[in-house]
PDB file of C-alpha atoms and ligand atoms in Angstrom:
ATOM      1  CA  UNK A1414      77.379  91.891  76.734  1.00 67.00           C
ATOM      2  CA  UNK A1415      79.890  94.096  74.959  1.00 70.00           C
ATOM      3  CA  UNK A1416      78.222  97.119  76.013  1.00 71.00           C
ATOM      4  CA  UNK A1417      78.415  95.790  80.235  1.00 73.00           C
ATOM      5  CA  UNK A1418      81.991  94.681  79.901  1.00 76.00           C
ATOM      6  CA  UNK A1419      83.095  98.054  78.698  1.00 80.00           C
ATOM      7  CA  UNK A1420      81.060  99.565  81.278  1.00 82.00           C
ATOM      8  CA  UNK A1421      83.225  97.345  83.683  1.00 88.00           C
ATOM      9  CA  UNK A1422      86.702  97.848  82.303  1.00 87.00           C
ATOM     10  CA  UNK A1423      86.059 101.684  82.412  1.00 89.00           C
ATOM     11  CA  UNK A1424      85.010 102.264  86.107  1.00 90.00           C
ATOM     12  CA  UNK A1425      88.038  99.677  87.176  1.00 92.00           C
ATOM     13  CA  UNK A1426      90.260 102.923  84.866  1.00 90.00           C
ATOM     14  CA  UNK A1427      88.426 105.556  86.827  1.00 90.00           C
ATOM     15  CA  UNK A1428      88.910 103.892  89.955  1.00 91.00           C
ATOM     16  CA  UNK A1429      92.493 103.654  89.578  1.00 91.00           C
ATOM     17  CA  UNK A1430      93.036 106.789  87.876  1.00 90.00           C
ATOM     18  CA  UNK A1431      91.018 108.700  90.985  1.00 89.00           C
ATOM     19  CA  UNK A1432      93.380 106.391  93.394  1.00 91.00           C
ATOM     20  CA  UNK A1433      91.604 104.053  95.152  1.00 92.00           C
ATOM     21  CA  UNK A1434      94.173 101.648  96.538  1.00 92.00           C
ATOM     22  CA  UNK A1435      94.878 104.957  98.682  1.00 92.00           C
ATOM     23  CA  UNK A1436      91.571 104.769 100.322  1.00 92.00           C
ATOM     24  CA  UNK A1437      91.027 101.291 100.380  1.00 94.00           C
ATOM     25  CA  UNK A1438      90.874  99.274 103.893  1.00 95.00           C
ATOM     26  CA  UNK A1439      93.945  96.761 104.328  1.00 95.00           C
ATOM     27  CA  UNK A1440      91.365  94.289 106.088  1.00 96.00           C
ATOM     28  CA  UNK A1441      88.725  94.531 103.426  1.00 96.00           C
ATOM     29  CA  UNK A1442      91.026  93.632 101.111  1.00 96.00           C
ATOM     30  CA  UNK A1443      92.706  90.900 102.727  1.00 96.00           C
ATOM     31  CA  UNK A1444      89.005  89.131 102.414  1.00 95.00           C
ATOM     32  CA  UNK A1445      88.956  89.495  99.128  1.00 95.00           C
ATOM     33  CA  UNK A1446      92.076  87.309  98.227  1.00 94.00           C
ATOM     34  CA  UNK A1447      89.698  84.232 100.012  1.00 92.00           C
ATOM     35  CA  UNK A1448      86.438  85.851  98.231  1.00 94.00           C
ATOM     36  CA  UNK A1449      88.246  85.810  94.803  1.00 94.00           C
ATOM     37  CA  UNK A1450      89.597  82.697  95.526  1.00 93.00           C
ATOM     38  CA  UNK A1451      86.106  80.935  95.538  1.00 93.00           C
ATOM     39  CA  UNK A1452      83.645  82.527  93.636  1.00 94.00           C
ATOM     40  CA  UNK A1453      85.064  82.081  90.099  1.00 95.00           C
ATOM     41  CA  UNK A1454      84.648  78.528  90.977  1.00 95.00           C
ATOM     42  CA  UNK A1455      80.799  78.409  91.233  1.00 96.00           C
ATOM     43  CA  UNK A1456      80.313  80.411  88.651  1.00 97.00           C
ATOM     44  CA  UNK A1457      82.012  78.523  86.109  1.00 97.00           C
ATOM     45  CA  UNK A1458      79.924  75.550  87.365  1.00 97.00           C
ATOM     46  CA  UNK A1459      76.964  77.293  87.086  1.00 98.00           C
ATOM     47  CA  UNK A1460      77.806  77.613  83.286  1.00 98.00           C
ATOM     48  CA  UNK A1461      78.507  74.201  82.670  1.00 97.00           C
ATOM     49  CA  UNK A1462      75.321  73.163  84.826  1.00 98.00           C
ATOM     50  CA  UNK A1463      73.436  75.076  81.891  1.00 98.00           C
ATOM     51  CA  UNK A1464      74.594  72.262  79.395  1.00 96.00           C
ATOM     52  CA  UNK A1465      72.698  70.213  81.526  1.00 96.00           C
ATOM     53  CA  UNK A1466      69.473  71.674  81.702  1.00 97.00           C
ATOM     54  CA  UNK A1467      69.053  73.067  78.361  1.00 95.00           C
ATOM     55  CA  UNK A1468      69.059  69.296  77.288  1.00 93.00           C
ATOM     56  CA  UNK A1469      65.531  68.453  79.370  1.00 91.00           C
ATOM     57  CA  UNK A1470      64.158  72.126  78.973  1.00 94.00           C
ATOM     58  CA  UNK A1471      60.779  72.077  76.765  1.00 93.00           C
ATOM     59  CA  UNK A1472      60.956  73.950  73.428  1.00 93.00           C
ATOM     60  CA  UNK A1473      63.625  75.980  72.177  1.00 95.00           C
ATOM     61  CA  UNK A1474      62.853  79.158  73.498  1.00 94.00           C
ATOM     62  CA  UNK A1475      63.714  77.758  77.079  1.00 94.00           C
ATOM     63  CA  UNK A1476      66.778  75.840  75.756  1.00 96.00           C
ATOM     64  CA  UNK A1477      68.087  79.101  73.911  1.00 96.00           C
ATOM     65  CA  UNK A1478      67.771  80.937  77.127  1.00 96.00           C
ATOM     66  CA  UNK A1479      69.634  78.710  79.147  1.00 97.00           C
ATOM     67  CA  UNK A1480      72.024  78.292  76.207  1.00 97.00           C
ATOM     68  CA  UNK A1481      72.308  82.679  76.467  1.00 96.00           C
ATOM     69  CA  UNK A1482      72.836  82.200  80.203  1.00 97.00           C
ATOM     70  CA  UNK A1483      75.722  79.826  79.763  1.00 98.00           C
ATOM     71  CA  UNK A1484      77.423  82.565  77.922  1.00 97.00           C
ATOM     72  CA  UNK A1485      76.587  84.804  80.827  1.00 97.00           C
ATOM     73  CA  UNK A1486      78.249  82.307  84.011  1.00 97.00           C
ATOM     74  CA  UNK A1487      81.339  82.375  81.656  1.00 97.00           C
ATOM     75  CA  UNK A1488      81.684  86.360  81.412  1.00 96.00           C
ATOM     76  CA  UNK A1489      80.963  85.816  85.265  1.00 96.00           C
ATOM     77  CA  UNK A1490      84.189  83.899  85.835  1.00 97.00           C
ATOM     78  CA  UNK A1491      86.116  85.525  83.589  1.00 96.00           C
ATOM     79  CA  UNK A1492      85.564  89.467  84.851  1.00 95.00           C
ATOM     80  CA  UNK A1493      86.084  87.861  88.725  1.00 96.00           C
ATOM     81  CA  UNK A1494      89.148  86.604  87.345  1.00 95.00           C
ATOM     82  CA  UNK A1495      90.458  89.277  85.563  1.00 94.00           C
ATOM     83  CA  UNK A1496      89.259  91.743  88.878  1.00 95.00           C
ATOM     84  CA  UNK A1497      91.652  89.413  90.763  1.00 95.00           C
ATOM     85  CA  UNK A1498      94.834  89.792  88.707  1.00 95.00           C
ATOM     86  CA  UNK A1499      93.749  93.515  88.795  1.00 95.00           C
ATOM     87  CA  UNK A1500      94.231  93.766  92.491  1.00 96.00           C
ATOM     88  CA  UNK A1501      97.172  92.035  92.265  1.00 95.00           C
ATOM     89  CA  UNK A1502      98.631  94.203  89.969  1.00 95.00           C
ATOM     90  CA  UNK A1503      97.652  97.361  91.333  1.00 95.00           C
ATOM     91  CA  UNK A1504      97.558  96.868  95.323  1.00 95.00           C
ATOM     92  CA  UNK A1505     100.774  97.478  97.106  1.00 95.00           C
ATOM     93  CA  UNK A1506     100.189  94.002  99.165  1.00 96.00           C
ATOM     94  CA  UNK A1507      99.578  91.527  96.140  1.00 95.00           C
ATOM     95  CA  UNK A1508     100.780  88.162  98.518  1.00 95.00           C
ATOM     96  CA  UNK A1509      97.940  86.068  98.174  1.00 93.00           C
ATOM     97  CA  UNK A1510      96.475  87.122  94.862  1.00 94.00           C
ATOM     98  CA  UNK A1511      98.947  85.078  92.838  1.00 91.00           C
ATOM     99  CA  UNK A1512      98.488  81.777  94.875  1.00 91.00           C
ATOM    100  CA  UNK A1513      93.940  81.997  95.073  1.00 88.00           C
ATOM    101  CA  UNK A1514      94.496  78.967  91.920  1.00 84.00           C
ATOM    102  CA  UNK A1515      96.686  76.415  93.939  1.00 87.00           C
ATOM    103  CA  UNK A1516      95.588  76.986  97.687  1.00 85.00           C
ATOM    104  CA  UNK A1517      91.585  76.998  96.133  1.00 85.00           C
ATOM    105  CA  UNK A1518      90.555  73.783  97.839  1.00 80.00           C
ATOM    106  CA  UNK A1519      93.231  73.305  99.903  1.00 85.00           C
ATOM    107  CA  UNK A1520      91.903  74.667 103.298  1.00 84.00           C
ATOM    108  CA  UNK A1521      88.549  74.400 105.039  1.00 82.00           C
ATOM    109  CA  UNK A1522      87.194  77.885 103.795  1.00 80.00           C
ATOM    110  CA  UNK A1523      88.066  77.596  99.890  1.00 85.00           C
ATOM    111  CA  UNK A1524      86.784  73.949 100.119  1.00 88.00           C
ATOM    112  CA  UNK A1525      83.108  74.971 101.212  1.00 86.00           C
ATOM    113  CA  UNK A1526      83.509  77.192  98.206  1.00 89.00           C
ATOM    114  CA  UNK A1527      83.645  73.583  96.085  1.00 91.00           C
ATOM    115  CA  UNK A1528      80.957  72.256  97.964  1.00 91.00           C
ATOM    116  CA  UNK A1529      78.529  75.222  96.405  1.00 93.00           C
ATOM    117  CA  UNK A1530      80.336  74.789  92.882  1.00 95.00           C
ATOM    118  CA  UNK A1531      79.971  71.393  92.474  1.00 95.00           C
ATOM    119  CA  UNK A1532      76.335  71.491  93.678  1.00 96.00           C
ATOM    120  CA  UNK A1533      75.322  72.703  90.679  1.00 97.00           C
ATOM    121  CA  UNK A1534      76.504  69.863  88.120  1.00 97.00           C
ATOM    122  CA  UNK A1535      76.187  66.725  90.491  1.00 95.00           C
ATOM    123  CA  UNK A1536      73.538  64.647  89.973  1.00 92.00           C
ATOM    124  CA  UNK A1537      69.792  65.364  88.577  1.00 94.00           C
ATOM    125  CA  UNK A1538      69.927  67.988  86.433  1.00 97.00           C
ATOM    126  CA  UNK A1539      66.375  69.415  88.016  1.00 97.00           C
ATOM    127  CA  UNK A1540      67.839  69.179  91.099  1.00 97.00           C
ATOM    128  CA  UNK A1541      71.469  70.635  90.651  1.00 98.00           C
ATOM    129  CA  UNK A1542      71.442  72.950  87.749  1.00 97.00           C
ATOM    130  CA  UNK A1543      66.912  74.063  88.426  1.00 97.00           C
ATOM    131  CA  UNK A1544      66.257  74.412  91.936  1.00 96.00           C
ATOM    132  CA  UNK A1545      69.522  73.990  93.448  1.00 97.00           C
ATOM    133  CA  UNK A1546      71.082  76.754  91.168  1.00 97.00           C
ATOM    134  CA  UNK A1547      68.514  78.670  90.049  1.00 96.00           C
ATOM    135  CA  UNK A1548      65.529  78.353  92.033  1.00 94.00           C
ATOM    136  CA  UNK A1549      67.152  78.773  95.630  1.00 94.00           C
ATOM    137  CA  UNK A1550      70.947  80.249  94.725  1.00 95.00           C
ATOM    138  CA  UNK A1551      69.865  82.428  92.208  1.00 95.00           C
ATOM    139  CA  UNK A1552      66.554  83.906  93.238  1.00 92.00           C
ATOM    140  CA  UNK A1553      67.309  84.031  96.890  1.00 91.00           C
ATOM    141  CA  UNK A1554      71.412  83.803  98.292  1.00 93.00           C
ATOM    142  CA  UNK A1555      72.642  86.108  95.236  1.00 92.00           C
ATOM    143  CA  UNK A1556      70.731  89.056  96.920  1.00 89.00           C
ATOM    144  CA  UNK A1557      73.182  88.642  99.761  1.00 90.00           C
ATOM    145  CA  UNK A1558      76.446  87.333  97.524  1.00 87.00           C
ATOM    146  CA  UNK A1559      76.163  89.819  95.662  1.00 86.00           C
ATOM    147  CA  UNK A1560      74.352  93.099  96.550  1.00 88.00           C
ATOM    148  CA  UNK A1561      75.109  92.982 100.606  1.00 89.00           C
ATOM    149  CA  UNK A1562      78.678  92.041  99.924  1.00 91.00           C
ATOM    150  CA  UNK A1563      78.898  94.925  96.724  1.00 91.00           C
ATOM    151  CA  UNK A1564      77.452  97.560  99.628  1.00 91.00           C
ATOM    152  CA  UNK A1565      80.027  96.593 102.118  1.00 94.00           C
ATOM    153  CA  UNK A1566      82.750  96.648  99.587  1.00 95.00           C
ATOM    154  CA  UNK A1567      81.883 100.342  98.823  1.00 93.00           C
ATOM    155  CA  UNK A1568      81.771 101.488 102.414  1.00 94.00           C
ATOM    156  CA  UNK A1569      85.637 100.089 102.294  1.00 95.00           C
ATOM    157  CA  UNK A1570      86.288 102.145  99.228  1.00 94.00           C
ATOM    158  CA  UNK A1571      86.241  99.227  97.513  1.00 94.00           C
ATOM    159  CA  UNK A1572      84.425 100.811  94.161  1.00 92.00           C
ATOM    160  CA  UNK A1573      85.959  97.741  91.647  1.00 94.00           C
ATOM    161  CA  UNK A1574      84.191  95.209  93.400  1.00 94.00           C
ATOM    162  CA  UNK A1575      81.176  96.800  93.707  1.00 91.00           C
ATOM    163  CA  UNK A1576      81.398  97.329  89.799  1.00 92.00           C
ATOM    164  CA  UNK A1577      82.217  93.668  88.652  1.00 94.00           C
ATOM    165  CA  UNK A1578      79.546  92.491  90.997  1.00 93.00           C
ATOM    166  CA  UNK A1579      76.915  94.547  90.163  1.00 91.00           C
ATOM    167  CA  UNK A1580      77.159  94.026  86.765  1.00 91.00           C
ATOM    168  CA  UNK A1581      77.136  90.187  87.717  1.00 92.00           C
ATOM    169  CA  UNK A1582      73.922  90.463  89.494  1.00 90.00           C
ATOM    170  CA  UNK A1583      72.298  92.890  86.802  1.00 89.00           C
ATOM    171  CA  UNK A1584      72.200  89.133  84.454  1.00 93.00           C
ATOM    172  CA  UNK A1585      70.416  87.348  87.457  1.00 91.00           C
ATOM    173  CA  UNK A1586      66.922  88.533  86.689  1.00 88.00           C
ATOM    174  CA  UNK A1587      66.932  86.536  83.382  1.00 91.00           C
ATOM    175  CA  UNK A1588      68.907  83.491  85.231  1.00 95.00           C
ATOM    176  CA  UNK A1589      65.942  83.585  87.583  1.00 92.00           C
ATOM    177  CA  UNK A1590      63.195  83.569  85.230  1.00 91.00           C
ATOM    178  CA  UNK A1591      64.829  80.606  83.026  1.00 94.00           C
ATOM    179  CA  UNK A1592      64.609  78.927  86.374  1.00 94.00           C
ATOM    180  CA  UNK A1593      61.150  79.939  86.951  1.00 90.00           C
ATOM    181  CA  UNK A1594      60.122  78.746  83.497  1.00 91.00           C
ATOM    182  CA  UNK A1595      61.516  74.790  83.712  1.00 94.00           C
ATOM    183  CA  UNK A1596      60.328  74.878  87.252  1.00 92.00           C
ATOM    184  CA  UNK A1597      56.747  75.872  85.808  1.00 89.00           C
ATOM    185  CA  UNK A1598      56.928  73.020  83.389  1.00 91.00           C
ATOM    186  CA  UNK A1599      56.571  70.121  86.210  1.00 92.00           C
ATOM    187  CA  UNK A1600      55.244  71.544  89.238  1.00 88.00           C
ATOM    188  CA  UNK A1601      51.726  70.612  87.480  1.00 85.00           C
ATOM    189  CA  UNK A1602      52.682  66.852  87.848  1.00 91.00           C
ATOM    190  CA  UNK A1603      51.757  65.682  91.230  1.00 90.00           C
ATOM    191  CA  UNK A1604      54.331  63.447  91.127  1.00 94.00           C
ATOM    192  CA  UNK A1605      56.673  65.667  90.790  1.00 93.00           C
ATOM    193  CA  UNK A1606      55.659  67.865  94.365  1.00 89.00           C
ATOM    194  CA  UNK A1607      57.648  65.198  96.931  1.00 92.00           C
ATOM    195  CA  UNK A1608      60.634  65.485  94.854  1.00 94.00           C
ATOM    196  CA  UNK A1609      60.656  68.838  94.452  1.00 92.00           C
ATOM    197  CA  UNK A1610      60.234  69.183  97.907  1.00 90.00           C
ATOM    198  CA  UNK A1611      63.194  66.977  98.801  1.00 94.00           C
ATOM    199  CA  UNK A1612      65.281  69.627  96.265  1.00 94.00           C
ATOM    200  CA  UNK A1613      64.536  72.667  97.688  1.00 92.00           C
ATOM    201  CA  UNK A1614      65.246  71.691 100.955  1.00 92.00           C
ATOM    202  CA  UNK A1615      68.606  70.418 100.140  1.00 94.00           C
ATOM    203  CA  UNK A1616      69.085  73.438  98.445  1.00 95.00           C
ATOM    204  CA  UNK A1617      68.541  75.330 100.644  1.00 93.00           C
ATOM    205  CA  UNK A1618      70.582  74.278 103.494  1.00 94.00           C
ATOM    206  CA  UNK A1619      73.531  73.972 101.378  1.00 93.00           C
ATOM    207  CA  UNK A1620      73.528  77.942 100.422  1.00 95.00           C
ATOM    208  CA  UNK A1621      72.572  78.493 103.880  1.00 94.00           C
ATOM    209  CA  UNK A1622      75.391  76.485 105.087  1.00 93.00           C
ATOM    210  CA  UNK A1623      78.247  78.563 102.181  1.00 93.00           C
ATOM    211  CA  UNK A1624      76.880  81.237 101.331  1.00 94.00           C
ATOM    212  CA  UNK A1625      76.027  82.632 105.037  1.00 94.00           C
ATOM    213  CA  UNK A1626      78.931  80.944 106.524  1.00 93.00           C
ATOM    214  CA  UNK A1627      81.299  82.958 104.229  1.00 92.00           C
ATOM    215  CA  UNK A1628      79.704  86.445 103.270  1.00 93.00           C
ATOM    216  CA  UNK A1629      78.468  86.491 106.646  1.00 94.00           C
ATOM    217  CA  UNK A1630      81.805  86.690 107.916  1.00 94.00           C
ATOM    218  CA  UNK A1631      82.978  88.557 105.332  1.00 94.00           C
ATOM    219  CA  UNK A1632      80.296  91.741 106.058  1.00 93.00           C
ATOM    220  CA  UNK A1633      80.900  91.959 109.695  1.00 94.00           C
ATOM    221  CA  UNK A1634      84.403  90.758 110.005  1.00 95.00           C
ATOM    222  CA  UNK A1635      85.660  91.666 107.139  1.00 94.00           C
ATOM    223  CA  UNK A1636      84.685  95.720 107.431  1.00 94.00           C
ATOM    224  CA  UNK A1637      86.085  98.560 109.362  1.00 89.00           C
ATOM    225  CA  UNK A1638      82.897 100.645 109.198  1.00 91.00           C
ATOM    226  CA  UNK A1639      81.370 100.212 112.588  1.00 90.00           C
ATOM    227  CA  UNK A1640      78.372 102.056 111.779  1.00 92.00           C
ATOM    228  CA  UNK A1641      75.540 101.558 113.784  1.00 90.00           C
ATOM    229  CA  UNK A1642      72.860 102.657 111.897  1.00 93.00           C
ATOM    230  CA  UNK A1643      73.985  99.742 108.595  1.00 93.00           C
ATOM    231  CA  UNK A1644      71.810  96.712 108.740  1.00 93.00           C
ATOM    232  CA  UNK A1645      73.143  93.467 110.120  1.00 93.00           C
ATOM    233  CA  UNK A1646      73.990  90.242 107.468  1.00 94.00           C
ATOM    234  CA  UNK A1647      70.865  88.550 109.452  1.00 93.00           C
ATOM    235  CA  UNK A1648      68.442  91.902 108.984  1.00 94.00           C
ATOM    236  CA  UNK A1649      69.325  91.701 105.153  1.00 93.00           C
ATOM    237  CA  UNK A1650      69.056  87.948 105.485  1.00 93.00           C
ATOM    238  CA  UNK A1651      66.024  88.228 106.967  1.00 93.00           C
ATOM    239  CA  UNK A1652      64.537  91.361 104.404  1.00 91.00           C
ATOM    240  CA  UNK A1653      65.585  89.258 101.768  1.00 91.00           C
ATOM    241  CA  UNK A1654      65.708  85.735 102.307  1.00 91.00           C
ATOM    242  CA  UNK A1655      62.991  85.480 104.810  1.00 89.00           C
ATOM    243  CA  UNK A1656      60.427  87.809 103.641  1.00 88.00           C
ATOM    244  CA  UNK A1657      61.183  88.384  99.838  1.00 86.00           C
ATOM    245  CA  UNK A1658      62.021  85.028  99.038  1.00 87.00           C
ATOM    246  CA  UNK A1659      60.501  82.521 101.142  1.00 84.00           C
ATOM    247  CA  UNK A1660      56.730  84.052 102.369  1.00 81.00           C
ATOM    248  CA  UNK A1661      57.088  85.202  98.674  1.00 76.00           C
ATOM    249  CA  UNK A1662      56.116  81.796  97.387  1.00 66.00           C
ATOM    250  CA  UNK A1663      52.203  81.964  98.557  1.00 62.00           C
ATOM    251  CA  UNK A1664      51.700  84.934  96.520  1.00 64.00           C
ATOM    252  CA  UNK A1665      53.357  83.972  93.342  1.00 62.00           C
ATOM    253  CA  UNK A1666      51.144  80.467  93.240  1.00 59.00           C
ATOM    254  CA  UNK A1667      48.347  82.440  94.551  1.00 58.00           C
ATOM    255  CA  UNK A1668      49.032  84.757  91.272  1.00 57.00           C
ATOM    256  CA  UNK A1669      49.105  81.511  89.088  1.00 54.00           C
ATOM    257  CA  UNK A1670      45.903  80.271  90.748  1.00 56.00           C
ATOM    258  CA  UNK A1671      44.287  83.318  88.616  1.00 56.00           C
ATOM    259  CA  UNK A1672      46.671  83.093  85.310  1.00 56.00           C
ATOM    260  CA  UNK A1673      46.567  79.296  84.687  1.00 57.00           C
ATOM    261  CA  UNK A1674      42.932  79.188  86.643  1.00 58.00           C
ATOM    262  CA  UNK A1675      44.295  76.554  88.743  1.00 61.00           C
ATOM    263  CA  UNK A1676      41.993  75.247  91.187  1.00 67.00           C
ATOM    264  CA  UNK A1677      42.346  76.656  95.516  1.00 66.00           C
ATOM    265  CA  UNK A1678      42.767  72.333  95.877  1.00 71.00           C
ATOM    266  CA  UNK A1679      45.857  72.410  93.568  1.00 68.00           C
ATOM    267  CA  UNK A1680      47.993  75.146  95.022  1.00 63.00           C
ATOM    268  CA  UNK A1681      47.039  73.744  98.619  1.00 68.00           C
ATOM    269  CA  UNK A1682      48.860  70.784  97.328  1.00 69.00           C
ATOM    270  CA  UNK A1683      51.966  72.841  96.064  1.00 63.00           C
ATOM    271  CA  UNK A1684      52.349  74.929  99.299  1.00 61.00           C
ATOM    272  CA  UNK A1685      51.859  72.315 101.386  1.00 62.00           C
TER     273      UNK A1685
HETATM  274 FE1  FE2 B3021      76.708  83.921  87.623  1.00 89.81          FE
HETATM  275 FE1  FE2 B3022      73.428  83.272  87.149  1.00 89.81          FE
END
């Protein structure tokens, strides 16, 4: 964790020592004083959701990892924080910056940025903190939060957000497989399929209904690059939403069938 932060604090030195706020777009920017203003928000969420699953999670292995993540969602905050007062102390047009704390909640856009926050602590902690958060927003929206957003940010010049963010998304791959793991440790229970079922499709429409609504707008309205050759939000959306993450399912249970020799009957069930 040391090691990453460093990592961080040293490109954001090299960024301003090769001048970047010279190159960067005004309009990009601008964005990013509504993007800043949100996304500290679900991230601290997301660490206190952890408190409640690492109480259900079987064995301590599970509960340590979720326990490790915690301490992950907070560095998350904090470095979006910190990258905030950064551009506000080093961009010639701060106005906005300083006020992301009071106005966050205030308007229409910030308050769809609560909305995905406090998702992830309210109510059941399976379906808040396991699929909600780490089964759906995790494993499928980050891709788009944070990779397509980090690409657009460097075709503005933007090289400090692509830095914070990446380094972000680089912890996601353990996030995803904590997820994975409680998830694994009821989908055997029959019982459990309808209400799972019920979870994942809330889940889903409430990223669909943030997460697209805002860094959808931000990658095409947010950007001066007009190149025609980039991919669309809804080609990315569909790369990695559609085909990685959701016709991805099949295979993974059809991957258990042969690990946990489950019977053809009982992943039928699950998939449909
Ligand atoms: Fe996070
Ligand atoms: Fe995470």
């Amino acid at each position: 964790m040391r090691e990453s932060g460093s990592r961080v604090y040293a490109a954001l030195d090299a960024a301003l020592r090769g001048d970047m706020f010279r190159n960067i777009k005004p309009r990009w920017i601008e964005w990013m004083k509504l993007f800043l203003a949100i996304i500290p928000f679900p991230e601290i969420s997301a660490a206190r959701s952890m408190a409640m699953v690492a109480r259900l999670a079987p064995g301590e292995e599970l509960r340590t990892g979720f326990t490790m993540q915690m301490i992950d969602e907070f560095r998350h905050s904090t470095i979006q924080m910190h990258l905030k007062k950064w551009y506000m102390e080093n961009y010639i047009d701060p106005a906005g910056f300083d006020i992301t704390e009071k106005a966050f909640g205030q308007c229409y856009a910030t308050t769809i940025g609560r909305q995905l926050g406090e998702g992830f602590i309210t109510g059941d902690a399976i379906t808040a903190g396991n699929i909600y958060l780490s089964v759906v927003s995790e494993t499928s929206f980050s891709n788009t939060l944070f990779v397509a957003a980090v690409s657009e940010a460097v075709r503005n010049d933007d090289y400090a957000l692509s830095t914070v963010f990446l380094s972000v998304q680089s912890d996601e791959t353990r996030h995803i497989g904590n997820g994975h793991s409680l998830l694994m440790s009821i989908v055997n229970d029959p019982s459990n399929h309808l209400l799972l079922e019920r979870d994942l499709r809330y889940a889903f429409w409430q990223n669909h209904a943030v997460v697209d609504a805002v860094i959808g707008s931000i990658i095409e309205y947010g950007t001066t690059d007009r190149d025609e050759n980039k991919a669309s939000y809804s080609e990315l959306w569909h790369r990695w939403i559609y085909e990685d993450y959701y016709r991805e399912p099949p295979r993974v249970l059809r991957r258990l069938q042969l690990l946990r020799r489950w019977s053809h009957e009982q992943v039928e069930e699950v998939l449909t």
